[in-house]
């Protein structure tokens, strides 16, 4: 199942940006916060605050296996946004992701690019028109897309800025590198927070059995009696008992059947 973020509606596309401190200080502060985050929701909130400090109003992010962008309901696909998630879900469910010119561009480059300019320059289709109308509705005048792809994953972050005045455009261009840095920090933390849990460490292997102990257990596993094992291995029945007793002790097994089972689980003998 696709791990959609809870996508809180924090100050985003509908509210003004906060005052902007030094870009380096914003990046340093966000990096420390991101490192401490253990949930997507906390990471979204930290990223949302950081991008607004730089003058942006919202962001979204994705990490999807190549070829599955139009099918978000996959366990390995990750999405996050600090605005209403139905916007992204509606876009994907309508099939617009598969025909989006920006998706194709983002999948093929590692350089941040101007989202709106790329949309306007692309061949017009339903997907591009949907995006332009939605961005205009929220008064988004500038947006960077920061591709962060790996060999088999399409990854990236979009940073949205409201306004089309000259000062907005100047702030947008000046914040490109700081936005790129925030996007990189976010994606590293985003993938880490959503990584599958590490499998439990295997239990300590049983004490190594001698070759003869293994031989005896293997024949016991096949249903042979001590006498039959002694005939097969050409040793005395007492010697068979001696080897089995040692194997039981090493495996901490109270019986023949439990010794066989534990030896199989420890991969000391074949089932």
Tab-separated table of C-alpha atoms in Angstrom:
chain	number	residue	atom	x	y	z
A	1	UNK	CA	0.000	0.000	0.000
A	2	UNK	CA	1.333	3.428	-0.863
A	3	UNK	CA	2.610	5.322	2.143
A	4	UNK	CA	0.845	8.638	1.600
A	5	UNK	CA	1.834	11.212	4.156
A	6	UNK	CA	-0.760	12.529	6.539
A	7	UNK	CA	-0.195	15.876	4.783
A	8	UNK	CA	-1.116	18.361	7.459
A	9	UNK	CA	-2.643	21.621	6.285
A	10	UNK	CA	-0.033	23.843	7.852
A	11	UNK	CA	0.506	27.434	6.637
A	12	UNK	CA	1.030	26.730	2.961
A	13	UNK	CA	-0.539	27.765	-0.288
A	14	UNK	CA	-3.149	29.912	1.429
A	15	UNK	CA	-1.035	31.854	3.951
A	16	UNK	CA	1.815	34.355	3.653
A	17	UNK	CA	5.466	33.462	4.123
A	18	UNK	CA	7.183	34.396	7.352
A	19	UNK	CA	10.113	36.755	7.730
A	20	UNK	CA	13.275	35.361	6.149
A	21	UNK	CA	16.509	34.876	8.114
A	22	UNK	CA	19.868	34.000	6.566
A	23	UNK	CA	19.575	31.071	4.130
A	24	UNK	CA	22.576	29.287	5.624
A	25	UNK	CA	21.097	29.485	9.102
A	26	UNK	CA	17.797	28.101	7.797
A	27	UNK	CA	19.560	25.140	6.169
A	28	UNK	CA	21.664	24.422	9.267
A	29	UNK	CA	18.635	24.574	11.543
A	30	UNK	CA	16.562	22.346	9.278
A	31	UNK	CA	19.361	19.793	8.945
A	32	UNK	CA	19.504	19.421	12.729
A	33	UNK	CA	15.721	19.099	12.955
A	34	UNK	CA	15.518	16.624	10.068
A	35	UNK	CA	18.180	14.445	11.669
A	36	UNK	CA	16.080	14.256	14.840
A	37	UNK	CA	12.759	13.500	13.081
A	38	UNK	CA	11.418	9.973	13.361
A	39	UNK	CA	8.073	10.394	11.547
A	40	UNK	CA	6.976	11.785	8.187
A	41	UNK	CA	4.543	14.157	9.900
A	42	UNK	CA	7.290	15.737	12.023
A	43	UNK	CA	9.587	15.968	9.018
A	44	UNK	CA	6.854	17.639	6.929
A	45	UNK	CA	6.262	20.222	9.636
A	46	UNK	CA	9.978	21.032	9.898
A	47	UNK	CA	10.370	21.294	6.129
A	48	UNK	CA	7.260	23.452	5.815
A	49	UNK	CA	8.617	25.902	8.368
A	50	UNK	CA	12.036	25.992	6.685
A	51	UNK	CA	10.761	26.663	3.165
A	52	UNK	CA	8.516	29.474	4.417
A	53	UNK	CA	11.512	31.059	6.112
A	54	UNK	CA	13.127	31.232	2.670
A	55	UNK	CA	10.027	32.933	1.244
A	56	UNK	CA	8.249	29.905	-0.234
A	57	UNK	CA	4.690	28.958	0.674
A	58	UNK	CA	4.510	25.171	0.264
A	59	UNK	CA	6.358	22.076	-0.907
A	60	UNK	CA	5.760	18.530	-2.004
A	61	UNK	CA	8.089	15.567	-2.420
A	62	UNK	CA	8.070	12.129	-3.989
A	63	UNK	CA	10.172	8.990	-4.177
A	64	UNK	CA	8.726	6.377	-6.522
A	65	UNK	CA	10.040	3.385	-8.407
A	66	UNK	CA	10.492	4.255	-12.051
A	67	UNK	CA	7.463	3.255	-14.082
A	68	UNK	CA	5.010	3.390	-11.154
A	69	UNK	CA	4.299	7.129	-10.922
A	70	UNK	CA	0.777	6.625	-12.225
A	71	UNK	CA	0.110	3.862	-9.704
A	72	UNK	CA	0.772	5.355	-6.261
A	73	UNK	CA	-0.579	2.410	-4.298
A	74	UNK	CA	2.760	0.654	-4.041
A	75	UNK	CA	4.573	-0.002	-0.776
A	76	UNK	CA	7.857	1.426	-2.036
A	77	UNK	CA	6.342	4.743	-3.219
A	78	UNK	CA	6.551	7.754	-0.920
A	79	UNK	CA	4.720	11.082	-1.105
A	80	UNK	CA	4.661	14.116	1.136
A	81	UNK	CA	3.127	17.597	0.985
A	82	UNK	CA	2.232	20.343	3.420
A	83	UNK	CA	-0.950	21.210	1.582
A	84	UNK	CA	-4.191	19.281	0.965
A	85	UNK	CA	-3.180	15.768	-0.200
A	86	UNK	CA	-6.293	15.453	-2.371
A	87	UNK	CA	-4.664	17.776	-4.910
A	88	UNK	CA	-1.861	15.291	-5.532
A	89	UNK	CA	-4.090	12.239	-5.270
A	90	UNK	CA	-6.626	13.710	-7.690
A	91	UNK	CA	-3.882	14.521	-10.186
A	92	UNK	CA	-2.556	10.954	-10.098
A	93	UNK	CA	-5.940	9.223	-10.077
A	94	UNK	CA	-6.962	11.240	-13.146
A	95	UNK	CA	-3.997	9.748	-14.998
A	96	UNK	CA	-2.267	13.100	-15.439
A	97	UNK	CA	1.038	11.853	-14.015
A	98	UNK	CA	1.519	9.489	-16.956
A	99	UNK	CA	1.170	12.293	-19.517
A	100	UNK	CA	2.823	15.070	-17.551
A	101	UNK	CA	5.658	16.752	-19.491
A	102	UNK	CA	7.238	17.829	-16.222
A	103	UNK	CA	7.409	14.241	-14.971
A	104	UNK	CA	9.394	13.242	-18.038
A	105	UNK	CA	11.728	16.220	-17.645
A	106	UNK	CA	12.280	15.627	-13.917
A	107	UNK	CA	13.084	11.972	-14.576
A	108	UNK	CA	15.870	12.869	-16.989
A	109	UNK	CA	17.748	15.648	-15.221
A	110	UNK	CA	19.548	16.347	-11.970
A	111	UNK	CA	19.375	20.138	-12.286
A	112	UNK	CA	16.670	22.218	-10.542
A	113	UNK	CA	14.389	23.910	-13.054
A	114	UNK	CA	11.612	26.490	-13.137
A	115	UNK	CA	8.391	24.493	-12.925
A	116	UNK	CA	6.028	27.118	-14.362
A	117	UNK	CA	8.309	28.097	-17.233
A	118	UNK	CA	8.757	24.443	-18.151
A	119	UNK	CA	4.989	23.917	-18.075
A	120	UNK	CA	4.359	26.902	-20.354
A	121	UNK	CA	7.031	25.806	-22.806
A	122	UNK	CA	5.869	22.178	-22.950
A	123	UNK	CA	3.456	20.887	-25.568
A	124	UNK	CA	0.002	21.660	-24.127
A	125	UNK	CA	-2.068	18.698	-22.984
A	126	UNK	CA	-4.686	18.017	-20.317
A	127	UNK	CA	-2.052	17.369	-17.673
A	128	UNK	CA	-0.205	20.634	-18.265
A	129	UNK	CA	-3.448	22.643	-18.393
A	130	UNK	CA	-4.637	21.097	-15.105
A	131	UNK	CA	-1.398	22.089	-13.394
A	132	UNK	CA	-1.373	25.636	-14.762
A	133	UNK	CA	-4.983	26.216	-13.667
A	134	UNK	CA	-4.323	24.835	-10.179
A	135	UNK	CA	-1.173	26.904	-9.700
A	136	UNK	CA	-2.976	30.050	-10.885
A	137	UNK	CA	-5.857	29.345	-8.492
A	138	UNK	CA	-3.417	29.424	-5.556
A	139	UNK	CA	-1.564	32.440	-6.984
A	140	UNK	CA	1.662	30.433	-7.329
A	141	UNK	CA	3.889	32.545	-9.536
A	142	UNK	CA	7.201	30.736	-9.087
A	143	UNK	CA	8.214	27.161	-8.312
A	144	UNK	CA	11.387	25.140	-8.395
A	145	UNK	CA	11.451	21.429	-9.105
A	146	UNK	CA	14.550	19.814	-7.602
A	147	UNK	CA	15.167	16.340	-9.117
A	148	UNK	CA	17.010	13.963	-6.767
A	149	UNK	CA	16.774	10.749	-8.776
A	150	UNK	CA	18.631	7.516	-8.183
A	151	UNK	CA	19.198	4.727	-10.695
A	152	UNK	CA	15.842	3.050	-10.006
A	153	UNK	CA	13.920	5.720	-8.075
A	154	UNK	CA	12.361	8.946	-9.324
A	155	UNK	CA	12.794	11.418	-6.487
A	156	UNK	CA	12.316	15.115	-6.179
A	157	UNK	CA	10.966	18.099	-4.285
A	158	UNK	CA	8.854	21.029	-5.538
A	159	UNK	CA	9.051	24.410	-3.795
A	160	UNK	CA	6.130	26.804	-4.416
A	161	UNK	CA	6.239	30.603	-4.102
A	162	UNK	CA	3.267	32.921	-4.432
A	163	UNK	CA	3.334	36.214	-6.303
A	164	UNK	CA	4.449	37.438	-9.705
A	165	UNK	CA	5.895	40.857	-8.865
A	166	UNK	CA	9.514	41.621	-9.847
A	167	UNK	CA	10.618	41.333	-6.228
A	168	UNK	CA	9.026	37.878	-6.064
A	169	UNK	CA	10.940	36.784	-9.153
A	170	UNK	CA	14.175	38.181	-7.741
A	171	UNK	CA	13.681	36.377	-4.418
A	172	UNK	CA	12.849	33.182	-6.319
A	173	UNK	CA	16.078	33.238	-8.320
A	174	UNK	CA	18.195	34.203	-5.315
A	175	UNK	CA	16.872	31.297	-3.248
A	176	UNK	CA	17.549	28.577	-5.814
A	177	UNK	CA	20.635	27.110	-4.158
A	178	UNK	CA	19.247	27.334	-0.638
A	179	UNK	CA	16.067	25.612	-1.828
A	180	UNK	CA	18.133	22.889	-3.476
A	181	UNK	CA	19.971	22.317	-0.199
A	182	UNK	CA	16.725	22.075	1.800
A	183	UNK	CA	15.308	19.628	-0.744
A	184	UNK	CA	18.381	17.403	-0.499
A	185	UNK	CA	18.311	17.378	3.297
A	186	UNK	CA	14.584	16.615	3.288
A	187	UNK	CA	14.860	13.730	0.827
A	188	UNK	CA	17.681	12.059	2.766
A	189	UNK	CA	15.614	12.223	5.961
A	190	UNK	CA	12.367	11.289	4.167
A	191	UNK	CA	13.841	8.074	2.779
A	192	UNK	CA	15.469	7.270	6.126
A	193	UNK	CA	12.255	7.766	8.135
A	194	UNK	CA	10.284	5.548	5.754
A	195	UNK	CA	12.913	2.832	5.317
A	196	UNK	CA	11.663	-0.698	6.106
A	197	UNK	CA	12.458	-1.860	9.610
A	198	UNK	CA	15.695	-3.761	9.907
A	199	UNK	CA	15.124	-7.488	10.263
A	200	UNK	CA	15.837	-8.920	13.673
A	201	UNK	CA	19.360	-10.139	14.095
A	202	UNK	CA	19.552	-13.914	13.725
A	203	UNK	CA	19.914	-15.852	16.914
A	204	UNK	CA	23.341	-17.033	17.899
A	205	UNK	CA	24.299	-20.118	15.892
A	206	UNK	CA	24.419	-23.380	17.780
A	207	UNK	CA	27.813	-24.652	18.870
A	208	UNK	CA	29.447	-26.327	15.888
A	209	UNK	CA	28.849	-30.042	15.696
A	210	UNK	CA	31.571	-32.484	14.783
A	211	UNK	CA	31.388	-34.324	11.496
A	212	UNK	CA	30.332	-37.572	13.184
A	213	UNK	CA	27.680	-35.768	15.245
A	214	UNK	CA	26.229	-34.339	12.054
A	215	UNK	CA	26.349	-37.754	10.382
A	216	UNK	CA	24.468	-39.370	13.255
A	217	UNK	CA	21.836	-36.621	13.402
A	218	UNK	CA	21.242	-36.763	9.675
A	219	UNK	CA	20.443	-40.483	9.866
A	220	UNK	CA	18.291	-39.945	12.966
A	221	UNK	CA	16.405	-37.291	10.975
A	222	UNK	CA	15.687	-40.007	8.404
A	223	UNK	CA	14.121	-42.172	11.088
A	224	UNK	CA	16.982	-44.589	11.689
A	225	UNK	CA	17.538	-46.236	15.081
A	226	UNK	CA	20.899	-46.105	16.867
A	227	UNK	CA	21.615	-49.650	15.755
A	228	UNK	CA	20.793	-48.844	12.119
A	229	UNK	CA	22.994	-45.745	12.260
A	230	UNK	CA	25.843	-47.848	13.659
A	231	UNK	CA	25.535	-50.305	10.760
A	232	UNK	CA	25.377	-47.503	8.156
A	233	UNK	CA	28.390	-45.627	9.559
A	234	UNK	CA	30.289	-48.792	10.503
A	235	UNK	CA	30.738	-47.763	14.120
A	236	UNK	CA	29.502	-49.282	17.369
A	237	UNK	CA	26.078	-48.504	18.765
A	238	UNK	CA	27.734	-47.060	21.891
A	239	UNK	CA	29.704	-44.664	19.683
A	240	UNK	CA	26.463	-43.544	18.034
A	241	UNK	CA	24.966	-42.860	21.465
A	242	UNK	CA	28.097	-40.922	22.438
A	243	UNK	CA	27.890	-38.653	19.377
A	244	UNK	CA	24.167	-38.102	19.762
A	245	UNK	CA	24.539	-37.280	23.449
A	246	UNK	CA	27.134	-34.619	22.574
A	247	UNK	CA	24.900	-33.222	19.838
A	248	UNK	CA	21.927	-33.034	22.245
A	249	UNK	CA	24.074	-31.160	24.765
A	250	UNK	CA	25.399	-28.661	22.229
A	251	UNK	CA	21.934	-28.044	20.814
A	252	UNK	CA	20.364	-27.900	24.294
A	253	UNK	CA	17.809	-30.437	23.056
A	254	UNK	CA	15.950	-32.792	25.437
A	255	UNK	CA	15.036	-35.387	22.798
A	256	UNK	CA	15.940	-36.835	19.399
A	257	UNK	CA	13.146	-34.974	17.608
A	258	UNK	CA	13.998	-31.597	19.159
A	259	UNK	CA	17.694	-32.134	18.390
A	260	UNK	CA	16.866	-32.798	14.750
A	261	UNK	CA	14.577	-29.757	14.587
A	262	UNK	CA	17.163	-27.432	16.130
A	263	UNK	CA	19.896	-28.754	13.864
A	264	UNK	CA	17.690	-28.090	10.828
A	265	UNK	CA	16.831	-24.568	12.059
A	266	UNK	CA	20.525	-23.857	12.562
A	267	UNK	CA	21.159	-25.223	9.067
A	268	UNK	CA	23.555	-27.807	10.445
A	269	UNK	CA	21.737	-30.593	8.623
A	270	UNK	CA	19.378	-30.659	5.664
A	271	UNK	CA	15.637	-31.111	6.322
